[in-house]
Structures are given as structure tokens and as C-alpha cells.
Amino acid sequence: MGDRAKGTTLDETVADERKGRLTRDGIRIHDLADFAGMNRAGRLAATILDDIAEHVVPGQRTSEIDRLITDLIEQAGAKSATIGYKGYQHASCISVNHVVCHGIPGDKKLKDGDILNVDVTVIVDGWYGDTSRMYVAGKLGRKAERLIQVTHDALMRGIDAAKPGNTFGDIGHAIQSYVEENRMSVVRDFCGHGLGRVFHAPPNVLHYGRPGTGPVLEEGMFFTIEPMVNLGRPETKVLGDDWTAVTRDKSLSAQFEHSIGITAQGNEIFTLSPADRFHPTWDI
Ligand code: MF3
Ligand code: CO
Ligand code: CO
């Protein structure tokens, strides 16, 4: 993995005349104060994902994990972006095993060896922090471990490609080529998104693509990268609850998500884990 350019300093900020501008693709260009807002929101979302880690154990109900997340958001004086969003009623999405994304927390208990994605979006002073990562209940199986590692590394390769002058197609290509080299598949039916003072904004950040295609990245753009990777085929279907997306072939699926901002040098990750627990094997 190459070094990521980090940090926003005064001389790296977008020039005054570009502030608040929308690109021709409708992508908002943000300023230094906006980076500070996103850092606060992103840090809270990441801290909450750190804090629930010890509660992801066999026997735990996903609704209990969601309850904890709801409480942590409230204690921080923040708001959940997902409660009330298009009728969704929970502070997190919890996607277990072959659930690709948008799993609804519920009464089912986690079993030994289950892998799960927990996705949290908070609103802090109007700014949205959106991040998700993988957890394992009990003992991690070999195939699941490989899937999680490849998905994590695919996200980080996508982030490495996120710098001014590159295109969104470069990000998608970095992710897709790595995943397919590892004989896994990238989900096409869901994508990352612009965010900032809104939850979902242009552009659609595809996790597949061709180099040099799509909008050119510019300093001040904020968006998520959140690849979903399947051990089997890429196709998904949404269950009768209208939310839960699963792999059609029932193969295991994994996802990691960061919210990032494009800087003059590269990018800044708003949702870095303060406890360095982003990768699920942090305590193994
Ligand atoms: N956090 C998800 C994302 O990464 C969106 C969840 S919307 C919900 O974009 F309503 F399902 F919570
Ligand atoms: Co997102
Ligand atoms: Co999310």
C-alpha cells in the first residue's frame, strides 16, 4: 500500500473563489471549515464503531448492538442519520454473513463464526459521518478471513487512488481489479456517494470501472467509498422487508466504508478509527 497523503493545512485549502461551487457533475467543493466539520462527524461515527467492538460476541442480538449505538449517539449529543431516513427505523445497518448491506437489526442471536458489517451514520453540527466495518462473533473462519482482508485492502486501494487529477473510474478500477485478482466479486447494485451537509449527494461512487473515466477529482470533494465484496457471484436481491440486500447465491459478503475529503495532496480520511480497530483482527 502506498503512503496516503494526509491532513489539511492552510496552504492546501481550496482557494476562496472555488468555495461552495458545484462542479458540472453537481459535486460540491468544500472549504477548510467544512473539513473540520466532517472530521468531527467522522470521528464520532468511528469512535462508536470502536466502542461496540467488545459487544460483538456469540449470543448477542443485533438489536442489542443497535440499542448501544443509539445510546452512544445520544450521549454524544449527536443525531442518527438513518432513523427516519426513507422510513428506516434504526441507528445502524447490521449485515450478517450473506447479507450484503442494509441488514435490519433484530432479535436473531449471533452465532460463533458469524461475520457482520455494522454501518453507522451520525450528524454532528449538520455534518454527516458515515462509516462501516466488519466484525466477527467468536472464531473467524479461513474463507471469511480472506474475504474480509481482500475487502479491507480493496477499500484502501480505492482510497489511495482518490487524489486530485484522478477520476472516479480510477477509484472503481483500483477496487475492482484487486478484488477480481483475488477471485472474488464486486457488488454492482450499491455504490458510495457524495456527502457533507447531506447524507447522499452526487456523485455515485462506483466500486468498479475503467481508468480515466468519470468525473475528475478535485480538492474539496467529500464522498464515501464503501465496496461490498462477495465470495461468489456479484448479484444481489432485496428481501421482502424492502431493505435487506443479500447475495443471490447465498455466498458470504463483506464491506468496509470510509468518508473522505480530497485535499491538494491526496485525501483525508474522516472516519479513521481512534482506537485503531478498523480492521476486525485488531485484537486477534
Ligand atoms: N449508511 C448507509 C450508506 O453507507 C446508508 C444506510 S441508509 C439506511 O450509505 F436507511 F439503510 F440506514
Ligand atoms: Co455510505
Ligand atoms: Co454507511
PDB file of C-alpha atoms and ligand atoms in Angstrom:
ATOM      1  CA  MET A   1       0.000   0.000   0.000  1.00  0.00           C
ATOM      2  CA  GLY A   2       1.388   3.409  -0.918  1.00  0.00           C
ATOM      3  CA  ASP A   3       1.589   6.235   1.592  1.00  0.00           C
ATOM      4  CA  ARG A   4      -1.569   8.224   1.828  1.00  0.00           C
ATOM      5  CA  ALA A   5      -1.266  11.960   1.745  1.00  0.00           C
ATOM      6  CA  LYS A   6      -2.857  13.108   4.964  1.00  0.00           C
ATOM      7  CA  GLY A   7      -4.012  16.232   6.631  1.00  0.00           C
ATOM      8  CA  THR A   8      -5.326  19.560   5.541  1.00  0.00           C
ATOM      9  CA  THR A   9      -3.152  22.582   6.111  1.00  0.00           C
ATOM     10  CA  LEU A  10      -3.914  26.198   5.322  1.00  0.00           C
ATOM     11  CA  ASP A  11      -1.899  26.311   2.127  1.00  0.00           C
ATOM     12  CA  GLU A  12      -3.631  23.167   0.891  1.00  0.00           C
ATOM     13  CA  THR A  13      -7.158  24.522   1.085  1.00  0.00           C
ATOM     14  CA  VAL A  14      -9.308  25.366  -1.855  1.00  0.00           C
ATOM     15  CA  ALA A  15      -8.970  28.934  -2.990  1.00  0.00           C
ATOM     16  CA  ASP A  16     -11.749  31.309  -1.909  1.00  0.00           C
ATOM     17  CA  GLU A  17     -13.267  31.655  -5.346  1.00  0.00           C
ATOM     18  CA  ARG A  18     -13.915  27.890  -5.554  1.00  0.00           C
ATOM     19  CA  LYS A  19     -15.681  27.550  -2.192  1.00  0.00           C
ATOM     20  CA  GLY A  20     -19.248  26.310  -2.273  1.00  0.00           C
ATOM     21  CA  ARG A  21     -19.025  25.742  -6.011  1.00  0.00           C
ATOM     22  CA  LEU A  22     -20.763  22.811  -7.667  1.00  0.00           C
ATOM     23  CA  THR A  23     -18.845  21.081 -10.446  1.00  0.00           C
ATOM     24  CA  ARG A  24     -20.535  20.326 -13.776  1.00  0.00           C
ATOM     25  CA  ASP A  25     -21.359  16.910 -12.316  1.00  0.00           C
ATOM     26  CA  GLY A  26     -23.091  18.540  -9.352  1.00  0.00           C
ATOM     27  CA  ILE A  27     -20.321  17.680  -6.890  1.00  0.00           C
ATOM     28  CA  ARG A  28     -19.870  20.259  -4.117  1.00  0.00           C
ATOM     29  CA  ILE A  29     -16.453  21.782  -3.441  1.00  0.00           C
ATOM     30  CA  HIS A  30     -15.933  22.337   0.304  1.00  0.00           C
ATOM     31  CA  ASP A  31     -13.594  24.611   2.261  1.00  0.00           C
ATOM     32  CA  LEU A  32     -11.320  24.222   5.276  1.00  0.00           C
ATOM     33  CA  ALA A  33     -14.057  24.863   7.858  1.00  0.00           C
ATOM     34  CA  ASP A  34     -16.086  22.123   6.163  1.00  0.00           C
ATOM     35  CA  PHE A  35     -13.174  19.679   6.567  1.00  0.00           C
ATOM     36  CA  ALA A  36     -13.218  20.449  10.302  1.00  0.00           C
ATOM     37  CA  GLY A  37     -16.949  19.720  10.473  1.00  0.00           C
ATOM     38  CA  MET A  38     -16.532  16.415   8.648  1.00  0.00           C
ATOM     39  CA  ASN A  39     -13.673  15.442  10.935  1.00  0.00           C
ATOM     40  CA  ARG A  40     -15.882  15.863  14.000  1.00  0.00           C
ATOM     41  CA  ALA A  41     -18.725  13.851  12.485  1.00  0.00           C
ATOM     42  CA  GLY A  42     -16.432  11.168  11.091  1.00  0.00           C
ATOM     43  CA  ARG A  43     -14.554  10.798  14.366  1.00  0.00           C
ATOM     44  CA  LEU A  44     -17.777  10.246  16.318  1.00  0.00           C
ATOM     45  CA  ALA A  45     -19.027   7.592  13.888  1.00  0.00           C
ATOM     46  CA  ALA A  46     -15.656   5.803  14.050  1.00  0.00           C
ATOM     47  CA  THR A  47     -15.496   6.033  17.849  1.00  0.00           C
ATOM     48  CA  ILE A  48     -18.924   4.435  18.111  1.00  0.00           C
ATOM     49  CA  LEU A  49     -17.774   1.556  15.906  1.00  0.00           C
ATOM     50  CA  ASP A  50     -14.716   1.208  18.170  1.00  0.00           C
ATOM     51  CA  ASP A  51     -16.875   1.153  21.286  1.00  0.00           C
ATOM     52  CA  ILE A  52     -19.253  -1.588  20.170  1.00  0.00           C
ATOM     53  CA  ALA A  53     -16.453  -3.999  19.269  1.00  0.00           C
ATOM     54  CA  GLU A  54     -16.425  -5.878  22.575  1.00  0.00           C
ATOM     55  CA  HIS A  55     -20.176  -6.369  22.365  1.00  0.00           C
ATOM     56  CA  VAL A  56     -19.996  -8.327  19.129  1.00  0.00           C
ATOM     57  CA  VAL A  57     -19.974 -11.830  20.590  1.00  0.00           C
ATOM     58  CA  PRO A  58     -21.854 -15.085  20.012  1.00  0.00           C
ATOM     59  CA  GLY A  59     -25.286 -14.971  21.661  1.00  0.00           C
ATOM     60  CA  GLN A  60     -25.659 -11.214  21.208  1.00  0.00           C
ATOM     61  CA  ARG A  61     -28.735  -9.946  19.336  1.00  0.00           C
ATOM     62  CA  THR A  62     -28.066  -7.413  16.595  1.00  0.00           C
ATOM     63  CA  SER A  63     -30.889  -5.307  18.063  1.00  0.00           C
ATOM     64  CA  GLU A  64     -28.784  -5.020  21.255  1.00  0.00           C
ATOM     65  CA  ILE A  65     -25.844  -3.723  19.279  1.00  0.00           C
ATOM     66  CA  ASP A  66     -28.143  -1.200  17.589  1.00  0.00           C
ATOM     67  CA  ARG A  67     -29.527  -0.132  21.003  1.00  0.00           C
ATOM     68  CA  LEU A  68     -25.968   0.518  22.192  1.00  0.00           C
ATOM     69  CA  ILE A  69     -25.276   2.590  19.081  1.00  0.00           C
ATOM     70  CA  THR A  70     -28.465   4.608  19.601  1.00  0.00           C
ATOM     71  CA  ASP A  71     -27.387   5.351  23.187  1.00  0.00           C
ATOM     72  CA  LEU A  72     -23.828   6.306  22.213  1.00  0.00           C
ATOM     73  CA  ILE A  73     -25.118   8.744  19.577  1.00  0.00           C
ATOM     74  CA  GLU A  74     -27.452  10.333  22.108  1.00  0.00           C
ATOM     75  CA  GLN A  75     -24.748  10.551  24.789  1.00  0.00           C
ATOM     76  CA  ALA A  76     -22.551  12.405  22.306  1.00  0.00           C
ATOM     77  CA  GLY A  77     -25.310  14.948  21.698  1.00  0.00           C
ATOM     78  CA  ALA A  78     -25.441  13.934  18.046  1.00  0.00           C
ATOM     79  CA  LYS A  79     -28.192  12.592  15.797  1.00  0.00           C
ATOM     80  CA  SER A  80     -28.620   9.390  13.828  1.00  0.00           C
ATOM     81  CA  ALA A  81     -28.848   9.999  10.084  1.00  0.00           C
ATOM     82  CA  THR A  82     -30.623   6.699   9.445  1.00  0.00           C
ATOM     83  CA  ILE A  83     -33.524   6.883  11.939  1.00  0.00           C
ATOM     84  CA  GLY A  84     -36.359   8.269   9.845  1.00  0.00           C
ATOM     85  CA  TYR A  85     -34.371   8.091   6.610  1.00  0.00           C
ATOM     86  CA  LYS A  86     -36.815   6.810   3.953  1.00  0.00           C
ATOM     87  CA  GLY A  87     -38.739   5.133   6.773  1.00  0.00           C
ATOM     88  CA  TYR A  88     -35.715   3.277   8.215  1.00  0.00           C
ATOM     89  CA  GLN A  89     -36.074   2.995  11.994  1.00  0.00           C
ATOM     90  CA  HIS A  90     -32.646   2.065  13.350  1.00  0.00           C
ATOM     91  CA  ALA A  91     -29.343   3.799  14.154  1.00  0.00           C
ATOM     92  CA  SER A  92     -27.338   1.194  12.242  1.00  0.00           C
ATOM     93  CA  CYS A  93     -27.472  -1.363   9.497  1.00  0.00           C
ATOM     94  CA  ILE A  94     -26.134  -4.746  10.603  1.00  0.00           C
ATOM     95  CA  SER A  95     -25.464  -7.159   7.766  1.00  0.00           C
ATOM     96  CA  VAL A  96     -24.618 -10.722   8.785  1.00  0.00           C
ATOM     97  CA  ASN A  97     -22.881 -13.332   6.564  1.00  0.00           C
ATOM     98  CA  HIS A  98     -24.618 -13.375   3.157  1.00  0.00           C
ATOM     99  CA  VAL A  99     -26.378 -10.069   3.824  1.00  0.00           C
ATOM    100  CA  VAL A 100     -24.655  -7.563   1.545  1.00  0.00           C
ATOM    101  CA  CYS A 101     -25.912  -4.324   3.144  1.00  0.00           C
ATOM    102  CA  HIS A 102     -28.896  -2.619   4.816  1.00  0.00           C
ATOM    103  CA  GLY A 103     -29.444  -5.518   7.229  1.00  0.00           C
ATOM    104  CA  ILE A 104     -32.064  -4.548   9.808  1.00  0.00           C
ATOM    105  CA  PRO A 105     -31.060  -5.084  13.467  1.00  0.00           C
ATOM    106  CA  GLY A 106     -33.292  -7.729  15.036  1.00  0.00           C
ATOM    107  CA  ASP A 107     -33.799 -10.454  17.605  1.00  0.00           C
ATOM    108  CA  LYS A 108     -31.659 -13.125  15.987  1.00  0.00           C
ATOM    109  CA  LYS A 109     -28.595 -14.020  18.042  1.00  0.00           C
ATOM    110  CA  LEU A 110     -25.111 -14.010  16.570  1.00  0.00           C
ATOM    111  CA  LYS A 111     -23.521 -17.442  16.257  1.00  0.00           C
ATOM    112  CA  ASP A 112     -19.881 -18.423  16.575  1.00  0.00           C
ATOM    113  CA  GLY A 113     -18.104 -17.598  13.321  1.00  0.00           C
ATOM    114  CA  ASP A 114     -20.687 -15.101  12.021  1.00  0.00           C
ATOM    115  CA  ILE A 115     -19.181 -12.142  10.223  1.00  0.00           C
ATOM    116  CA  LEU A 116     -21.044  -8.861  10.168  1.00  0.00           C
ATOM    117  CA  ASN A 117     -20.844  -5.337   8.862  1.00  0.00           C
ATOM    118  CA  VAL A 118     -22.051  -2.552  11.133  1.00  0.00           C
ATOM    119  CA  ASP A 119     -22.768   0.725   9.324  1.00  0.00           C
ATOM    120  CA  VAL A 120     -23.357   3.935  11.281  1.00  0.00           C
ATOM    121  CA  THR A 121     -24.055   7.449  10.060  1.00  0.00           C
ATOM    122  CA  VAL A 122     -24.218  10.337  12.528  1.00  0.00           C
ATOM    123  CA  ILE A 123     -24.987  14.017  12.151  1.00  0.00           C
ATOM    124  CA  VAL A 124     -22.786  16.406  14.153  1.00  0.00           C
ATOM    125  CA  ASP A 125     -23.500  20.139  13.797  1.00  0.00           C
ATOM    126  CA  GLY A 126     -25.155  19.376  10.474  1.00  0.00           C
ATOM    127  CA  TRP A 127     -22.252  17.308   9.092  1.00  0.00           C
ATOM    128  CA  TYR A 128     -22.661  13.625   8.163  1.00  0.00           C
ATOM    129  CA  GLY A 129     -20.114  10.988   9.221  1.00  0.00           C
ATOM    130  CA  ASP A 130     -20.682   7.623   7.507  1.00  0.00           C
ATOM    131  CA  THR A 131     -18.546   4.549   8.139  1.00  0.00           C
ATOM    132  CA  SER A 132     -18.850   0.800   8.366  1.00  0.00           C
ATOM    133  CA  ARG A 133     -16.567  -2.056   9.132  1.00  0.00           C
ATOM    134  CA  MET A 134     -16.534  -5.817   9.640  1.00  0.00           C
ATOM    135  CA  TYR A 135     -16.722  -7.688  12.932  1.00  0.00           C
ATOM    136  CA  VAL A 136     -16.595 -11.345  13.790  1.00  0.00           C
ATOM    137  CA  ALA A 137     -18.538 -13.114  16.541  1.00  0.00           C
ATOM    138  CA  GLY A 138     -16.225 -15.698  18.044  1.00  0.00           C
ATOM    139  CA  LYS A 139     -13.816 -17.555  15.833  1.00  0.00           C
ATOM    140  CA  LEU A 140     -13.112 -16.246  12.340  1.00  0.00           C
ATOM    141  CA  GLY A 141     -13.185 -18.897   9.610  1.00  0.00           C
ATOM    142  CA  ARG A 142     -10.468 -19.091   6.956  1.00  0.00           C
ATOM    143  CA  LYS A 143     -12.625 -18.138   3.958  1.00  0.00           C
ATOM    144  CA  ALA A 144     -14.273 -15.326   5.864  1.00  0.00           C
ATOM    145  CA  GLU A 145     -10.892 -14.007   6.952  1.00  0.00           C
ATOM    146  CA  ARG A 146      -9.680 -13.884   3.355  1.00  0.00           C
ATOM    147  CA  LEU A 147     -12.879 -12.150   2.236  1.00  0.00           C
ATOM    148  CA  ILE A 148     -12.563  -9.541   4.971  1.00  0.00           C
ATOM    149  CA  GLN A 149      -8.882  -8.940   4.237  1.00  0.00           C
ATOM    150  CA  VAL A 150      -9.450  -8.520   0.499  1.00  0.00           C
ATOM    151  CA  THR A 151     -12.422  -6.194   1.061  1.00  0.00           C
ATOM    152  CA  HIS A 152     -10.470  -4.047   3.511  1.00  0.00           C
ATOM    153  CA  ASP A 153      -7.468  -3.847   1.225  1.00  0.00           C
ATOM    154  CA  ALA A 154      -9.698  -3.080  -1.782  1.00  0.00           C
ATOM    155  CA  LEU A 155     -11.145  -0.095   0.074  1.00  0.00           C
ATOM    156  CA  MET A 156      -7.661   1.140   0.954  1.00  0.00           C
ATOM    157  CA  ARG A 157      -6.536   0.783  -2.681  1.00  0.00           C
ATOM    158  CA  GLY A 158      -9.570   2.802  -3.726  1.00  0.00           C
ATOM    159  CA  ILE A 159      -8.649   5.471  -1.183  1.00  0.00           C
ATOM    160  CA  ASP A 160      -5.064   5.523  -2.465  1.00  0.00           C
ATOM    161  CA  ALA A 161      -6.444   6.365  -5.927  1.00  0.00           C
ATOM    162  CA  ALA A 162      -8.507   9.260  -4.524  1.00  0.00           C
ATOM    163  CA  LYS A 163      -6.472  12.359  -5.343  1.00  0.00           C
ATOM    164  CA  PRO A 164      -6.835  15.469  -7.490  1.00  0.00           C
ATOM    165  CA  GLY A 165      -6.486  14.766 -11.200  1.00  0.00           C
ATOM    166  CA  ASN A 166      -7.528  11.125 -10.914  1.00  0.00           C
ATOM    167  CA  THR A 167     -11.084  10.168 -11.864  1.00  0.00           C
ATOM    168  CA  PHE A 168     -13.820   8.242 -10.094  1.00  0.00           C
ATOM    169  CA  GLY A 169     -13.229   5.498 -12.652  1.00  0.00           C
ATOM    170  CA  ASP A 170      -9.677   5.210 -11.328  1.00  0.00           C
ATOM    171  CA  ILE A 171     -11.058   4.528  -7.851  1.00  0.00           C
ATOM    172  CA  GLY A 172     -13.508   1.934  -9.146  1.00  0.00           C
ATOM    173  CA  HIS A 173     -10.830   0.282 -11.235  1.00  0.00           C
ATOM    174  CA  ALA A 174      -8.388   0.071  -8.315  1.00  0.00           C
ATOM    175  CA  ILE A 175     -11.043  -1.707  -6.249  1.00  0.00           C
ATOM    176  CA  GLN A 176     -12.413  -3.994  -8.950  1.00  0.00           C
ATOM    177  CA  SER A 177      -9.079  -5.144 -10.308  1.00  0.00           C
ATOM    178  CA  TYR A 178      -7.796  -6.047  -6.844  1.00  0.00           C
ATOM    179  CA  VAL A 179     -10.972  -7.921  -5.894  1.00  0.00           C
ATOM    180  CA  GLU A 180     -11.069  -9.874  -9.151  1.00  0.00           C
ATOM    181  CA  GLU A 181      -7.359 -10.725  -8.958  1.00  0.00           C
ATOM    182  CA  ASN A 182      -8.347 -12.428  -5.727  1.00  0.00           C
ATOM    183  CA  ARG A 183     -11.191 -14.295  -7.474  1.00  0.00           C
ATOM    184  CA  MET A 184     -13.948 -12.503  -5.584  1.00  0.00           C
ATOM    185  CA  SER A 185     -16.628 -10.219  -6.983  1.00  0.00           C
ATOM    186  CA  VAL A 186     -17.610  -6.580  -6.565  1.00  0.00           C
ATOM    187  CA  VAL A 187     -21.286  -5.817  -5.949  1.00  0.00           C
ATOM    188  CA  ARG A 188     -22.646  -3.504  -8.675  1.00  0.00           C
ATOM    189  CA  ASP A 189     -26.075  -2.802  -7.201  1.00  0.00           C
ATOM    190  CA  PHE A 190     -24.905  -0.405  -4.466  1.00  0.00           C
ATOM    191  CA  CYS A 191     -22.339   2.365  -4.514  1.00  0.00           C
ATOM    192  CA  GLY A 192     -20.636   5.045  -2.443  1.00  0.00           C
ATOM    193  CA  HIS A 193     -21.872   8.625  -2.520  1.00  0.00           C
ATOM    194  CA  GLY A 194     -21.051  12.261  -2.036  1.00  0.00           C
ATOM    195  CA  LEU A 195     -21.901  13.572   1.436  1.00  0.00           C
ATOM    196  CA  GLY A 196     -21.330  16.614   3.630  1.00  0.00           C
ATOM    197  CA  ARG A 197     -24.269  18.558   4.995  1.00  0.00           C
ATOM    198  CA  VAL A 198     -26.399  15.928   3.247  1.00  0.00           C
ATOM    199  CA  PHE A 199     -26.403  12.136   3.528  1.00  0.00           C
ATOM    200  CA  HIS A 200     -26.394  11.173  -0.135  1.00  0.00           C
ATOM    201  CA  ALA A 201     -25.239  13.588  -2.843  1.00  0.00           C
ATOM    202  CA  PRO A 202     -23.596  13.301  -6.271  1.00  0.00           C
ATOM    203  CA  PRO A 203     -21.580  11.505  -7.414  1.00  0.00           C
ATOM    204  CA  ASN A 204     -22.395   7.811  -7.302  1.00  0.00           C
ATOM    205  CA  VAL A 205     -19.047   6.301  -6.336  1.00  0.00           C
ATOM    206  CA  LEU A 206     -18.910   3.018  -8.233  1.00  0.00           C
ATOM    207  CA  HIS A 207     -16.632   0.272  -6.941  1.00  0.00           C
ATOM    208  CA  TYR A 208     -15.822  -0.923 -10.446  1.00  0.00           C
ATOM    209  CA  GLY A 209     -14.855   0.939 -13.589  1.00  0.00           C
ATOM    210  CA  ARG A 210     -12.291   1.855 -16.167  1.00  0.00           C
ATOM    211  CA  PRO A 211      -9.266   4.087 -15.584  1.00  0.00           C
ATOM    212  CA  GLY A 212      -9.687   7.678 -16.744  1.00  0.00           C
ATOM    213  CA  THR A 213     -13.483   7.565 -16.894  1.00  0.00           C
ATOM    214  CA  GLY A 214     -15.991   9.532 -14.820  1.00  0.00           C
ATOM    215  CA  PRO A 215     -15.661  12.933 -13.143  1.00  0.00           C
ATOM    216  CA  VAL A 216     -12.191  14.246 -12.286  1.00  0.00           C
ATOM    217  CA  LEU A 217     -11.476  14.504  -8.550  1.00  0.00           C
ATOM    218  CA  GLU A 218     -10.933  17.964  -7.142  1.00  0.00           C
ATOM    219  CA  GLU A 219      -9.767  19.298  -3.806  1.00  0.00           C
ATOM    220  CA  GLY A 220     -12.761  19.899  -1.541  1.00  0.00           C
ATOM    221  CA  MET A 221     -14.905  16.968  -2.709  1.00  0.00           C
ATOM    222  CA  PHE A 222     -16.340  14.804   0.098  1.00  0.00           C
ATOM    223  CA  PHE A 223     -17.582  11.274  -0.548  1.00  0.00           C
ATOM    224  CA  THR A 224     -17.692   7.729   0.760  1.00  0.00           C
ATOM    225  CA  ILE A 225     -16.012   4.650  -0.655  1.00  0.00           C
ATOM    226  CA  GLU A 226     -17.754   1.505   0.578  1.00  0.00           C
ATOM    227  CA  PRO A 227     -17.080  -1.575  -1.521  1.00  0.00           C
ATOM    228  CA  MET A 228     -19.177  -4.689  -0.988  1.00  0.00           C
ATOM    229  CA  VAL A 229     -17.331  -7.856  -1.996  1.00  0.00           C
ATOM    230  CA  ASN A 230     -18.814 -11.337  -2.406  1.00  0.00           C
ATOM    231  CA  LEU A 231     -17.018 -14.673  -2.230  1.00  0.00           C
ATOM    232  CA  GLY A 232     -19.315 -15.893  -5.003  1.00  0.00           C
ATOM    233  CA  ARG A 233     -21.197 -14.051  -7.718  1.00  0.00           C
ATOM    234  CA  PRO A 234     -21.912 -10.306  -7.597  1.00  0.00           C
ATOM    235  CA  GLU A 235     -25.706 -10.424  -7.950  1.00  0.00           C
ATOM    236  CA  THR A 236     -27.890  -9.320  -5.064  1.00  0.00           C
ATOM    237  CA  LYS A 237     -31.579  -9.256  -4.256  1.00  0.00           C
ATOM    238  CA  VAL A 238     -33.579  -7.230  -1.761  1.00  0.00           C
ATOM    239  CA  LEU A 239     -35.803  -9.161   0.645  1.00  0.00           C
ATOM    240  CA  GLY A 240     -39.495  -8.543   1.283  1.00  0.00           C
ATOM    241  CA  ASP A 241     -38.708  -6.046   4.072  1.00  0.00           C
ATOM    242  CA  ASP A 242     -37.562  -3.716   1.233  1.00  0.00           C
ATOM    243  CA  TRP A 243     -34.167  -3.135   2.887  1.00  0.00           C
ATOM    244  CA  THR A 244     -32.117  -6.301   3.436  1.00  0.00           C
ATOM    245  CA  ALA A 245     -29.887  -6.962   0.415  1.00  0.00           C
ATOM    246  CA  VAL A 246     -28.456 -10.481   0.159  1.00  0.00           C
ATOM    247  CA  THR A 247     -26.243 -12.348  -2.268  1.00  0.00           C
ATOM    248  CA  ARG A 248     -28.379 -14.313  -4.737  1.00  0.00           C
ATOM    249  CA  ASP A 249     -26.077 -17.313  -4.464  1.00  0.00           C
ATOM    250  CA  LYS A 250     -26.008 -17.065  -0.612  1.00  0.00           C
ATOM    251  CA  SER A 251     -22.234 -16.588  -0.643  1.00  0.00           C
ATOM    252  CA  LEU A 252     -20.570 -14.568   2.124  1.00  0.00           C
ATOM    253  CA  SER A 253     -20.298 -10.814   1.620  1.00  0.00           C
ATOM    254  CA  ALA A 254     -18.147  -8.160   3.298  1.00  0.00           C
ATOM    255  CA  GLN A 255     -17.979  -4.351   3.256  1.00  0.00           C
ATOM    256  CA  PHE A 256     -15.870  -1.518   4.646  1.00  0.00           C
ATOM    257  CA  GLU A 257     -16.706   2.176   4.368  1.00  0.00           C
ATOM    258  CA  HIS A 258     -14.808   5.402   4.962  1.00  0.00           C
ATOM    259  CA  SER A 259     -15.878   9.003   4.434  1.00  0.00           C
ATOM    260  CA  ILE A 260     -13.041  11.026   2.877  1.00  0.00           C
ATOM    261  CA  GLY A 261     -12.247  14.515   1.609  1.00  0.00           C
ATOM    262  CA  ILE A 262      -9.982  15.317  -1.321  1.00  0.00           C
ATOM    263  CA  THR A 263      -7.009  17.544  -0.370  1.00  0.00           C
ATOM    264  CA  ALA A 264      -4.401  19.222  -2.584  1.00  0.00           C
ATOM    265  CA  GLN A 265      -2.057  16.287  -1.928  1.00  0.00           C
ATOM    266  CA  GLY A 266      -4.442  13.348  -1.869  1.00  0.00           C
ATOM    267  CA  ASN A 267      -7.126  12.789   0.687  1.00  0.00           C
ATOM    268  CA  GLU A 268      -8.038  12.934   4.319  1.00  0.00           C
ATOM    269  CA  ILE A 269      -9.991  10.062   5.913  1.00  0.00           C
ATOM    270  CA  PHE A 270     -12.630  11.498   8.258  1.00  0.00           C
ATOM    271  CA  THR A 271     -13.609   8.149   9.765  1.00  0.00           C
ATOM    272  CA  LEU A 272     -10.242   6.748  10.898  1.00  0.00           C
ATOM    273  CA  SER A 273     -10.603   4.551  13.998  1.00  0.00           C
ATOM    274  CA  PRO A 274      -9.191   6.418  17.038  1.00  0.00           C
ATOM    275  CA  ALA A 275      -8.529   3.039  18.727  1.00  0.00           C
ATOM    276  CA  ASP A 276      -7.045   1.551  15.540  1.00  0.00           C
ATOM    277  CA  ARG A 277      -9.808  -1.076  15.428  1.00  0.00           C
ATOM    278  CA  PHE A 278     -10.979  -0.529  11.860  1.00  0.00           C
ATOM    279  CA  HIS A 279      -9.619  -3.866  10.749  1.00  0.00           C
ATOM    280  CA  PRO A 280     -11.525  -6.656  12.563  1.00  0.00           C
ATOM    281  CA  THR A 281      -8.467  -8.653  13.506  1.00  0.00           C
ATOM    282  CA  TRP A 282      -7.208  -5.783  15.723  1.00  0.00           C
ATOM    283  CA  ASP A 283      -7.476  -7.994  18.806  1.00  0.00           C
ATOM    284  CA  ILE A 284      -6.585 -11.344  17.283  1.00  0.00           C
TER     285      ILE A 284
HETATM  286  N1  MF3 B   1     -25.037   4.158   5.800  1.00  0.00           N
HETATM  287  C1  MF3 B   1     -25.534   3.643   4.543  1.00  0.00           C
HETATM  288  C2  MF3 B   1     -24.594   4.157   3.477  1.00  0.00           C
HETATM  289  O1  MF3 B   1     -23.442   3.838   3.568  1.00  0.00           O
HETATM  290  C3  MF3 B   1     -26.929   4.040   4.257  1.00  0.00           C
HETATM  291  C4  MF3 B   1     -27.903   3.412   5.169  1.00  0.00           C
HETATM  292  S1  MF3 B   1     -29.457   4.027   4.825  1.00  0.00           S
HETATM  293  C5  MF3 B   1     -30.422   3.142   5.857  1.00  0.00           C
HETATM  294  O2  MF3 B   1     -24.876   4.919   2.617  1.00  0.00           O
HETATM  295  F1  MF3 B   1     -31.560   3.732   5.829  1.00  0.00           F
HETATM  296  F2  MF3 B   1     -30.471   1.902   5.428  1.00  0.00           F
HETATM  297  F3  MF3 B   1     -29.908   3.152   7.054  1.00  0.00           F
HETATM  298 CO    CO B   2     -22.382   5.460   2.776  1.00  0.00          CO
HETATM  299 CO    CO B   3     -22.758   3.770   5.580  1.00  0.00          CO
END
